[in-house]
PDB file of C-alpha atoms in Angstrom:
ATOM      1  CA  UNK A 128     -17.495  13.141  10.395  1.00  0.00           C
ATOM      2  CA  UNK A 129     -16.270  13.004  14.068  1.00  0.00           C
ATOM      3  CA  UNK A 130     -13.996  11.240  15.951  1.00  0.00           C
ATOM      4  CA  UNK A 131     -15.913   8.358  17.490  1.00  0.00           C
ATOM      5  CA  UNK A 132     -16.937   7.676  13.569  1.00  0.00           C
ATOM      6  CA  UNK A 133     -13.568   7.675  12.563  1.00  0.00           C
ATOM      7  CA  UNK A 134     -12.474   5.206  14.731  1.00  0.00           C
ATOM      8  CA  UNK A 135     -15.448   3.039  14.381  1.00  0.00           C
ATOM      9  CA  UNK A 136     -16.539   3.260  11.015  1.00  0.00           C
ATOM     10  CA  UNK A 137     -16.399  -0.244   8.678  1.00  0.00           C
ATOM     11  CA  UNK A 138     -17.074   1.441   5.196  1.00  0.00           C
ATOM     12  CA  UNK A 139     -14.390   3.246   3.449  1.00  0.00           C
ATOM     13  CA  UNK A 140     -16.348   5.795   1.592  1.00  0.00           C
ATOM     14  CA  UNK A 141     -16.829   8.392   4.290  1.00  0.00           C
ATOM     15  CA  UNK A 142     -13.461   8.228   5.467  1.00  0.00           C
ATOM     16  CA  UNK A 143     -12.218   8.995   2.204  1.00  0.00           C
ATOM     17  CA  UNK A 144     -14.616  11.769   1.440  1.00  0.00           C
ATOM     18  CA  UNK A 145     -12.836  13.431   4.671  1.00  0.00           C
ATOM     19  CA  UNK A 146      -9.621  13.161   3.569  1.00  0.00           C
ATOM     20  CA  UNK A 147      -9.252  13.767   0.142  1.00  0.00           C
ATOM     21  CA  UNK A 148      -7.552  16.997   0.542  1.00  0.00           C
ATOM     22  CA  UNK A 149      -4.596  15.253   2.309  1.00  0.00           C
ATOM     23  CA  UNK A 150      -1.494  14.565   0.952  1.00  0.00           C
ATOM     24  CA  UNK A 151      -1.484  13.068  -2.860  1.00  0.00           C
ATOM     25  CA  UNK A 152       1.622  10.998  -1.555  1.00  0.00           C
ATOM     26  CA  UNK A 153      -0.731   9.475   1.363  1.00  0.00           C
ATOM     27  CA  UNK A 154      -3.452   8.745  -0.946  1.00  0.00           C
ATOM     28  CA  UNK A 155      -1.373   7.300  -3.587  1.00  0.00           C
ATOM     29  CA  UNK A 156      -0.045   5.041  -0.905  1.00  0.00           C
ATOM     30  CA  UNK A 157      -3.541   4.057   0.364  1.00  0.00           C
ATOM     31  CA  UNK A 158      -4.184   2.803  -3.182  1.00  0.00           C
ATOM     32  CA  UNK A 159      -1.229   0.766  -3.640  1.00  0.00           C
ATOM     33  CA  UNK A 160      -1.713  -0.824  -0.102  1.00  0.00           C
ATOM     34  CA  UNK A 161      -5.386  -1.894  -1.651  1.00  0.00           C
ATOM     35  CA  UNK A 162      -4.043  -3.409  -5.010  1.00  0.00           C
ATOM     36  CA  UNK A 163      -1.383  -5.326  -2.687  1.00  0.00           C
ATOM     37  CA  UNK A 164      -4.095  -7.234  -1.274  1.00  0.00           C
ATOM     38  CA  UNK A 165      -4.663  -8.753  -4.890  1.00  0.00           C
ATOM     39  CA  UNK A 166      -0.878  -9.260  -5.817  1.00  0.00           C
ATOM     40  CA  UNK A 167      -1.985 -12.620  -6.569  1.00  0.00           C
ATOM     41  CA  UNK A 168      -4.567 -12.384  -8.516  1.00  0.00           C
ATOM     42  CA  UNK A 169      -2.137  -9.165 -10.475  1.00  0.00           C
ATOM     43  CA  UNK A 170      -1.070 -12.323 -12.997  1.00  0.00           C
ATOM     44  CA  UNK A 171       0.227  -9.833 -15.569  1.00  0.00           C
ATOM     45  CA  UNK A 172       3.296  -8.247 -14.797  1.00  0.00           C
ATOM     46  CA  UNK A 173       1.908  -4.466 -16.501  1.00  0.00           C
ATOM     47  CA  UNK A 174      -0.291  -4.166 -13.698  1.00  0.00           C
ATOM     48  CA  UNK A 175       2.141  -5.276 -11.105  1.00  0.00           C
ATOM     49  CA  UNK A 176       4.270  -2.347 -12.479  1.00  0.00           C
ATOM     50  CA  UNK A 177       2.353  -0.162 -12.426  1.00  0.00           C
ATOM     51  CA  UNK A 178       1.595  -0.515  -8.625  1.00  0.00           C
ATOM     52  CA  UNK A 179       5.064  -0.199  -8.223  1.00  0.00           C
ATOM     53  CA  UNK A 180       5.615   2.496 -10.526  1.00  0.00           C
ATOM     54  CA  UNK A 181       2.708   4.529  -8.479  1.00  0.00           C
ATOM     55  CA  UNK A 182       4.687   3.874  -5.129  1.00  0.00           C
ATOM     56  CA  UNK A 183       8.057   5.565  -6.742  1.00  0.00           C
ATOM     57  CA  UNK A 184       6.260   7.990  -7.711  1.00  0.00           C
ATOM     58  CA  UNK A 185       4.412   8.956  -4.296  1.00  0.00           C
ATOM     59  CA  UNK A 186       7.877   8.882  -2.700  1.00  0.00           C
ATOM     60  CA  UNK A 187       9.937  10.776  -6.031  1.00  0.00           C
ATOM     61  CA  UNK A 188      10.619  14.608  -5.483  1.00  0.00           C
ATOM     62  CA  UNK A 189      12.226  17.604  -8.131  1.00  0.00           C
ATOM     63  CA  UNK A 190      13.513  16.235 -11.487  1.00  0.00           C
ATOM     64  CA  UNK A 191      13.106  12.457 -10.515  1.00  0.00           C
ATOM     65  CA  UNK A 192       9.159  13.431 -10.084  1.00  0.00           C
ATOM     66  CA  UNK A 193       9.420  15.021 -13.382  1.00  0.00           C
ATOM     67  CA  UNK A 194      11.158  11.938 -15.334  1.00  0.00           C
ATOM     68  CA  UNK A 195       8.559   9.713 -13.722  1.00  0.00           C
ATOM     69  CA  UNK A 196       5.620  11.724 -14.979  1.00  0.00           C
ATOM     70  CA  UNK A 197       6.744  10.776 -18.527  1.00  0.00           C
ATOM     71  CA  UNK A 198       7.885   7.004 -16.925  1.00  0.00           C
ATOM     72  CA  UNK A 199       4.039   6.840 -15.780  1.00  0.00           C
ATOM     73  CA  UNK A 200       2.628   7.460 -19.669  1.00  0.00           C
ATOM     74  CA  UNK A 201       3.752   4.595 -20.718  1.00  0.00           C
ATOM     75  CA  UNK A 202       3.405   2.503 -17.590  1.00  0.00           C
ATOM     76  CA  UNK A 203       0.061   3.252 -17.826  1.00  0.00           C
ATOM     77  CA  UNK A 204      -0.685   2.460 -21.394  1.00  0.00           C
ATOM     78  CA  UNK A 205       0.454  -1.083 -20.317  1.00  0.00           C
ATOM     79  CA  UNK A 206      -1.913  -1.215 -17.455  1.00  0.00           C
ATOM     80  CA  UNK A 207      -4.673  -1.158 -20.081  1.00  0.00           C
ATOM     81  CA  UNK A 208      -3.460  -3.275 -22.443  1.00  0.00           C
ATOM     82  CA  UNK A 209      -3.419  -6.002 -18.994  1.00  0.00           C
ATOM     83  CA  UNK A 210      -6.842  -5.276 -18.015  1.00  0.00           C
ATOM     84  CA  UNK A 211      -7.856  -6.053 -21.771  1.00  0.00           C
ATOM     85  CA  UNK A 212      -5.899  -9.094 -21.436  1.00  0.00           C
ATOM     86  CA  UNK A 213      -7.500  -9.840 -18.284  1.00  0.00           C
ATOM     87  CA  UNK A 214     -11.115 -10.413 -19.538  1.00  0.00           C
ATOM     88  CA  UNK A 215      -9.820 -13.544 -21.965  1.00  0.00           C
ATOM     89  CA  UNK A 216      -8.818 -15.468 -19.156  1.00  0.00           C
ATOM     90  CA  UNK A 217     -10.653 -18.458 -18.408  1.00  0.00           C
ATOM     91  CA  UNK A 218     -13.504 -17.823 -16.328  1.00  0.00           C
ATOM     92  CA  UNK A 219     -12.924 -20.806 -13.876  1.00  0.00           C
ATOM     93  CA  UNK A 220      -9.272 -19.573 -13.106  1.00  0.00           C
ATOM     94  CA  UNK A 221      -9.928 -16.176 -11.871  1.00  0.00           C
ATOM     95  CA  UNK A 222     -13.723 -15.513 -11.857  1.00  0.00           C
ATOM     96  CA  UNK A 223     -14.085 -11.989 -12.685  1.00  0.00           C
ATOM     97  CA  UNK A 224     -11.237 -10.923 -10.478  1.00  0.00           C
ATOM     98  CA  UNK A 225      -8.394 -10.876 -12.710  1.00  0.00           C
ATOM     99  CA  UNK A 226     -10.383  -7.987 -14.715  1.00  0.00           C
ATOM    100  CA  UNK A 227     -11.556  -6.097 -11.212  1.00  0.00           C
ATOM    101  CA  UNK A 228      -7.402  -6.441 -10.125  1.00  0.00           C
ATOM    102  CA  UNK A 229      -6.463  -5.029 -13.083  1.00  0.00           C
ATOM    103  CA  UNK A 230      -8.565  -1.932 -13.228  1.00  0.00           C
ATOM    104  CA  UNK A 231      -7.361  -1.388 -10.108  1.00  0.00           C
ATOM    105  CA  UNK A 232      -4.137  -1.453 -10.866  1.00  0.00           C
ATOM    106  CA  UNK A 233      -4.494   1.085 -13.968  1.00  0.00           C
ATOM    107  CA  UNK A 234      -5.827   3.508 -11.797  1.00  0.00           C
ATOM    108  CA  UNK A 235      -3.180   3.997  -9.464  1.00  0.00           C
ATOM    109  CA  UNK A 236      -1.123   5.383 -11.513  1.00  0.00           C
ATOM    110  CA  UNK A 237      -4.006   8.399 -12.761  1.00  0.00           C
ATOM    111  CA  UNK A 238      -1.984  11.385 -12.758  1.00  0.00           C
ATOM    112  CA  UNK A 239      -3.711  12.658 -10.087  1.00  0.00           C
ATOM    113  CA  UNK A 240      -5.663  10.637  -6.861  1.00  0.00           C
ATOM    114  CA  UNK A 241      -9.112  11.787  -6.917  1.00  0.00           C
ATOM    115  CA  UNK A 242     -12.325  10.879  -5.192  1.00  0.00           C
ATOM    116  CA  UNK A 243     -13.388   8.992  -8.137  1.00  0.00           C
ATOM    117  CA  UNK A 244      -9.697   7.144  -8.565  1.00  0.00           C
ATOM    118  CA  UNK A 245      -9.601   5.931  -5.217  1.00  0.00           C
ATOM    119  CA  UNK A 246     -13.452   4.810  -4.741  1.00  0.00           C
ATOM    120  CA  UNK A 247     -13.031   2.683  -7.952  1.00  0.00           C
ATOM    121  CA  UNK A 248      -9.861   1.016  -6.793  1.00  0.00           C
ATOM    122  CA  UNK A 249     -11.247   0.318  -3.186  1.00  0.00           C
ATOM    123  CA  UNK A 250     -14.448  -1.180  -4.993  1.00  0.00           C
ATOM    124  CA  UNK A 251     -12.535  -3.013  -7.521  1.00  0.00           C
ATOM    125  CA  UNK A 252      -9.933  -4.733  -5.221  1.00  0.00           C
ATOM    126  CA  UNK A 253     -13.393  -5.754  -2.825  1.00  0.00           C
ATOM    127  CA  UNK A 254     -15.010  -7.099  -5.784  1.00  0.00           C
ATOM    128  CA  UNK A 255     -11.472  -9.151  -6.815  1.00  0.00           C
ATOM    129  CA  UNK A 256     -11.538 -10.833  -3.865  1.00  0.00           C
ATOM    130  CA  UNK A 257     -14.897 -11.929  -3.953  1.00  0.00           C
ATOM    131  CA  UNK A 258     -14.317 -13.351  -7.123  1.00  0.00           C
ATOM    132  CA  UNK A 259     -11.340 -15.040  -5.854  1.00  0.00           C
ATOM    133  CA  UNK A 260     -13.503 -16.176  -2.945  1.00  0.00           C
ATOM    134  CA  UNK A 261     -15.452 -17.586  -5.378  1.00  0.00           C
ATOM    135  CA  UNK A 262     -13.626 -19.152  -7.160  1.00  0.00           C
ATOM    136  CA  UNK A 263     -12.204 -21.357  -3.930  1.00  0.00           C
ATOM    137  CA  UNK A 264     -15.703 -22.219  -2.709  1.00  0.00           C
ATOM    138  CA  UNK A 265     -16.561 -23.359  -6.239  1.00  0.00           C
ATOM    139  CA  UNK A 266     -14.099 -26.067  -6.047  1.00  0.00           C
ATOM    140  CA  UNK A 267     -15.698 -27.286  -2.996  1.00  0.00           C
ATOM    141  CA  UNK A 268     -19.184 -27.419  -3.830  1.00  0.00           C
ATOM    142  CA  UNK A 269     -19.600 -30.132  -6.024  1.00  0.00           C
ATOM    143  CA  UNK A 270     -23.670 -30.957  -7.164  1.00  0.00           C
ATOM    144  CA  UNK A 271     -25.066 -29.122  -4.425  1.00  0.00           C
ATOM    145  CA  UNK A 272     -28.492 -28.005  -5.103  1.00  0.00           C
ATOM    146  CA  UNK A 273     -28.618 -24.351  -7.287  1.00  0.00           C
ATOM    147  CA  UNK A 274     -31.163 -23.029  -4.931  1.00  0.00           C
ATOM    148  CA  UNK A 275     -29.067 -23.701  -2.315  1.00  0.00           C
ATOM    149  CA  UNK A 276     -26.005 -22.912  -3.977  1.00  0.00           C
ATOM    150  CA  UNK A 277     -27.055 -19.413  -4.643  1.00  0.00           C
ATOM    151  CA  UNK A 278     -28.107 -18.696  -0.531  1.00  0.00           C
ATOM    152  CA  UNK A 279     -24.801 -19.793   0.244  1.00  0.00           C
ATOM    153  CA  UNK A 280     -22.856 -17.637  -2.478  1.00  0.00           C
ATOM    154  CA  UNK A 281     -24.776 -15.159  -1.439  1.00  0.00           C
ATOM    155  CA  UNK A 282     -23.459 -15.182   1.975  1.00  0.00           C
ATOM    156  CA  UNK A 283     -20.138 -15.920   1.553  1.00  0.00           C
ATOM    157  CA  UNK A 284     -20.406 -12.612  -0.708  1.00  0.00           C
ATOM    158  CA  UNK A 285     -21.907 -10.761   1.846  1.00  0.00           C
ATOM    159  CA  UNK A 286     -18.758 -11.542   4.265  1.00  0.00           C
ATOM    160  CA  UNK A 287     -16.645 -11.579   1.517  1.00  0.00           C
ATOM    161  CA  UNK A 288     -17.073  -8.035   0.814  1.00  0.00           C
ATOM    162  CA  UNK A 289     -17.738  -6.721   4.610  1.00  0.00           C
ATOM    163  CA  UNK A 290     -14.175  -8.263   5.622  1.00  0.00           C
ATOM    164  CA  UNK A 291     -12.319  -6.298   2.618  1.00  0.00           C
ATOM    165  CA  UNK A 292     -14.108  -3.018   3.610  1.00  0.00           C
ATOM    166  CA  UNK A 293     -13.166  -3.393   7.337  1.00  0.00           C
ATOM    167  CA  UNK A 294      -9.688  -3.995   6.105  1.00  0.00           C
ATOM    168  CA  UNK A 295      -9.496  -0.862   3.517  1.00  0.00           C
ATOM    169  CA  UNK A 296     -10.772   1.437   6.457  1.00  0.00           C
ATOM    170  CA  UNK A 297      -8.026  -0.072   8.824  1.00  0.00           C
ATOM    171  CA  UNK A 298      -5.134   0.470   6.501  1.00  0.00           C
ATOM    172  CA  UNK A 299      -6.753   3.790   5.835  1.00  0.00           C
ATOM    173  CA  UNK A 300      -6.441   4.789   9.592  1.00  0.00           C
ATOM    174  CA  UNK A 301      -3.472   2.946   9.649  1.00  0.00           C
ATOM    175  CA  UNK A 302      -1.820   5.929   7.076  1.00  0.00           C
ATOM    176  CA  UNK A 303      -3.809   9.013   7.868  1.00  0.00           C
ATOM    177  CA  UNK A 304      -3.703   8.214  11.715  1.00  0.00           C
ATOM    178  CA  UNK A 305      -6.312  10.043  13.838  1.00  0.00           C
ATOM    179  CA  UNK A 306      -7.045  13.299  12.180  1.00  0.00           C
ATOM    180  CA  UNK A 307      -9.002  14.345  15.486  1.00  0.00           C
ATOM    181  CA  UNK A 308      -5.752  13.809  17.587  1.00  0.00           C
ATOM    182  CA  UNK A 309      -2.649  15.422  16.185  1.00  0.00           C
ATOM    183  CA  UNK A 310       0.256  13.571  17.643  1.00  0.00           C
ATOM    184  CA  UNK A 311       3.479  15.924  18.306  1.00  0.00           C
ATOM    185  CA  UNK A 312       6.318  14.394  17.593  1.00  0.00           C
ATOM    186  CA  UNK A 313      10.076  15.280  19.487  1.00  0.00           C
ATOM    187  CA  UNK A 314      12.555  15.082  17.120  1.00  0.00           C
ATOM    188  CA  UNK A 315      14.836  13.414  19.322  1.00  0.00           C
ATOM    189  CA  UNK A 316      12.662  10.548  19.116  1.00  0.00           C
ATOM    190  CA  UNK A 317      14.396   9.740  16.349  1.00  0.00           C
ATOM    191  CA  UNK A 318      17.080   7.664  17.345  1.00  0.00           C
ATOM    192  CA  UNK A 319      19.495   6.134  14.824  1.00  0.00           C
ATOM    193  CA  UNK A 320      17.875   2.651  15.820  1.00  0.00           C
ATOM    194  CA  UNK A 321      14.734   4.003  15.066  1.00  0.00           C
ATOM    195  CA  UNK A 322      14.876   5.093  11.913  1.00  0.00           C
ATOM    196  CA  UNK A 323      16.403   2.095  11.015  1.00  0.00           C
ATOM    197  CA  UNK A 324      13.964   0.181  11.651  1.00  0.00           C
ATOM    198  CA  UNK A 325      11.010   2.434  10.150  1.00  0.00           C
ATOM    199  CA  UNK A 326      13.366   2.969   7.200  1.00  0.00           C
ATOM    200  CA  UNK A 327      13.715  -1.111   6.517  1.00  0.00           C
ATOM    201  CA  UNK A 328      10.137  -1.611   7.368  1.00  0.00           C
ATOM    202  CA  UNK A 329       9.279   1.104   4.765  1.00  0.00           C
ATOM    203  CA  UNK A 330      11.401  -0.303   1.683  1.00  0.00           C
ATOM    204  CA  UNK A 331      10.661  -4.249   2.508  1.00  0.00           C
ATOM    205  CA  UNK A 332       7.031  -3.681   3.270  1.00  0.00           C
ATOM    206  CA  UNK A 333       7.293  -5.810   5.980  1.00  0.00           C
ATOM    207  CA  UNK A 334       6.055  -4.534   9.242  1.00  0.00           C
ATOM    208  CA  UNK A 335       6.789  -7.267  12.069  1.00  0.00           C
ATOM    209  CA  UNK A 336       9.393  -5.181  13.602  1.00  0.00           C
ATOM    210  CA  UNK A 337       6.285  -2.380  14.022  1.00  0.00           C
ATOM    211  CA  UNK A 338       6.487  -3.620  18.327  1.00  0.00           C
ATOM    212  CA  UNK A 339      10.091  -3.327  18.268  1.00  0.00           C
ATOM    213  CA  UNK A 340       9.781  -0.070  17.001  1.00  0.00           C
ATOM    214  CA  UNK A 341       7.736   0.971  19.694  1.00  0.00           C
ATOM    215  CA  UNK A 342      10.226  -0.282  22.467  1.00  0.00           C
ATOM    216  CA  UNK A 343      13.317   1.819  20.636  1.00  0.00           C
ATOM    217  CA  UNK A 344      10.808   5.412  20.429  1.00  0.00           C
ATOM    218  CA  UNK A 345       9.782   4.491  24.482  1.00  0.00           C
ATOM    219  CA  UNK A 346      14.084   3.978  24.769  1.00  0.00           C
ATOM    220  CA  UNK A 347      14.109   7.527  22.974  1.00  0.00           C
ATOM    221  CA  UNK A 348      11.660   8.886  25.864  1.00  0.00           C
ATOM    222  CA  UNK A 349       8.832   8.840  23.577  1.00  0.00           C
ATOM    223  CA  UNK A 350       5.698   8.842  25.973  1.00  0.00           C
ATOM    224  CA  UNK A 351       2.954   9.113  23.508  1.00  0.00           C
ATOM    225  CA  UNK A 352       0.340   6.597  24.066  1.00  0.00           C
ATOM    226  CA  UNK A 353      -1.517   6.735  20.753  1.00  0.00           C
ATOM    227  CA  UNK A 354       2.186   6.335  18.957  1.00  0.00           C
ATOM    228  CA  UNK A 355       3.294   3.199  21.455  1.00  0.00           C
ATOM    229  CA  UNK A 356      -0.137   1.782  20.774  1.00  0.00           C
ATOM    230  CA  UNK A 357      -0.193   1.943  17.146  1.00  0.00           C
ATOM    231  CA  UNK A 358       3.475   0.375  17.208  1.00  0.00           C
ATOM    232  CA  UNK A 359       2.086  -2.188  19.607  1.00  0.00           C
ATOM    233  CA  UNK A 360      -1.274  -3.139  18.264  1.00  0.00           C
ATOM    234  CA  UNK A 361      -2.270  -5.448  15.814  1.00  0.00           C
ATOM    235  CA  UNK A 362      -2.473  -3.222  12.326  1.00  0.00           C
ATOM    236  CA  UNK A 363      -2.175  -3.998   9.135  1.00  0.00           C
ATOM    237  CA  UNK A 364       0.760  -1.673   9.231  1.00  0.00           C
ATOM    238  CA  UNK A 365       1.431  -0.714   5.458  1.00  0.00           C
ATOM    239  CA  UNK A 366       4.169   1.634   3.405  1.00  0.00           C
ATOM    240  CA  UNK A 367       2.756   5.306   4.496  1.00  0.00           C
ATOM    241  CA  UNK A 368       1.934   4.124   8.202  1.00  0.00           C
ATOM    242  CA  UNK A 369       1.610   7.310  10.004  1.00  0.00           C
ATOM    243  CA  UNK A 370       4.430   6.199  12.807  1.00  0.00           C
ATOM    244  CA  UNK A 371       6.857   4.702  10.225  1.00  0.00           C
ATOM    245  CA  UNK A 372       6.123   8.275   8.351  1.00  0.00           C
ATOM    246  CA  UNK A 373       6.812  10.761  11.637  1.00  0.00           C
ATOM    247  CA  UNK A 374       9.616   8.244  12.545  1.00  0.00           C
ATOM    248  CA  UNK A 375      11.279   8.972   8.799  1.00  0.00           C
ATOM    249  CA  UNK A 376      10.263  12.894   8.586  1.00  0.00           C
ATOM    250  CA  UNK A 377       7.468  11.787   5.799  1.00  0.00           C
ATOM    251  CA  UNK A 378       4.730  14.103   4.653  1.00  0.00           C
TER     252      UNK A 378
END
């Protein structure tokens, strides 16, 4: 891995291989941001828990870390129990995505992020939106011919699953940053109106303010380009974004 493939790459998996041994907090993040993408297809409110439960816990330090560890056993046993759920439903409502979603879902909140955790949850949210995808263009198709039917499925897959991969590795760049380019960061860049808006950005999940952000941190004297940019540009921006992370003092 090098910088120019960093910044360029559209498939997840190598980008993940080189950071696994960041922080389990950034990771953990990186998942949730994935199963977010599927919160509508997450019908069963165990699996919407537990996404949430796994973004407490990233963020959950001393004895609240330790009374979430037990929290997370049980959490957990109920994200099962919803992906078992999951394959009854009716294939025409969800396709096969309400199972893939679920899955997902139960593996955030593995007791540890591995290699293997996060590479199944980036694969199953692709595949649940496929499935969602297909369900949509089933609706439209009426008697087409199945020869024909299958080309076009078979593109729309194709595109399907290329546009979720380009989107995991942007939210992945979007927490990590640019491991190639360490940005220092003043501490008097954080301003009181900065870290108010990084801090209600953080807890809404909302990120429209990200430009406004940028304008208070240049206010501050801030002069980095690659931090201005990143405010400035187009994202996603998602809970663990590197600048919403120096901007609150998160690891």
């Amino acid at each position: 891995m090098n910088e120019a493939k960093w910044l360029a790459s559209e498939e997840p998996q190598p980008l993940l291989e080189y950071i696994l041994d960041s922080s389990q907090r950034k990771l953990r993040l990186l998942a949730a941001s994935c199963c977010r993408r599927v919160w509508d297809i997450l019908t069963d409110d165990r699996s919407r828990q537990a996404v949430e439960a796994s973004e407490r816990f990233a963020d959950s330090r001393g004895a609240e870390r330790k009374r979430m560890s037990k929290e997370l056993t049980q959490i957990r046993r109920g994200a099962k129990q919803a992906v078992s759920a999951a394959t009854e439903q009716p294939l025409e409502l969800l396709g096969g995505g309400g199972t893939e979603a679920a899955a997902a879902a139960r593996d955030t909140v593995e007791p540890v992020v591995a290699l293997e955790n996060l590479e199944r949850i980036l694969r199953s949210t692709r595949e649940a939106r496929k499935w969602r995808a297909w369900v949509s263009w089933q609706s439209t198709q009426g008697e087409m011919v199945r020869r024909t039917r299958e080309r076009a499925w078979a593109k729309l897959t194709a595109e399907v699953l290329k546009a979720e991969s380009i989107d995991q590795c942007r939210r992945l760049r979007d927490i990590f940053g640019n491991p190639f380019r360490p940005v220092p960061f003043s501490p008097s860049w954080r301003t009181s109106t900065a870290v108010a808006l990084a801090a209600q950005m953080y807890e809404s999940r909302e990120f429209g303010a990200m430009p406004i952000l940028g304008d208070a941190l240049q206010d501050a004297g801030c002069d980095s380009a690659d931090v201005l940019d990143h405010c400035r540009g187009e994202g996603p921006h998602v809970r663990g974004c590197w600048v919403v992370d120096l901007v609150l003092g998160k690891e």
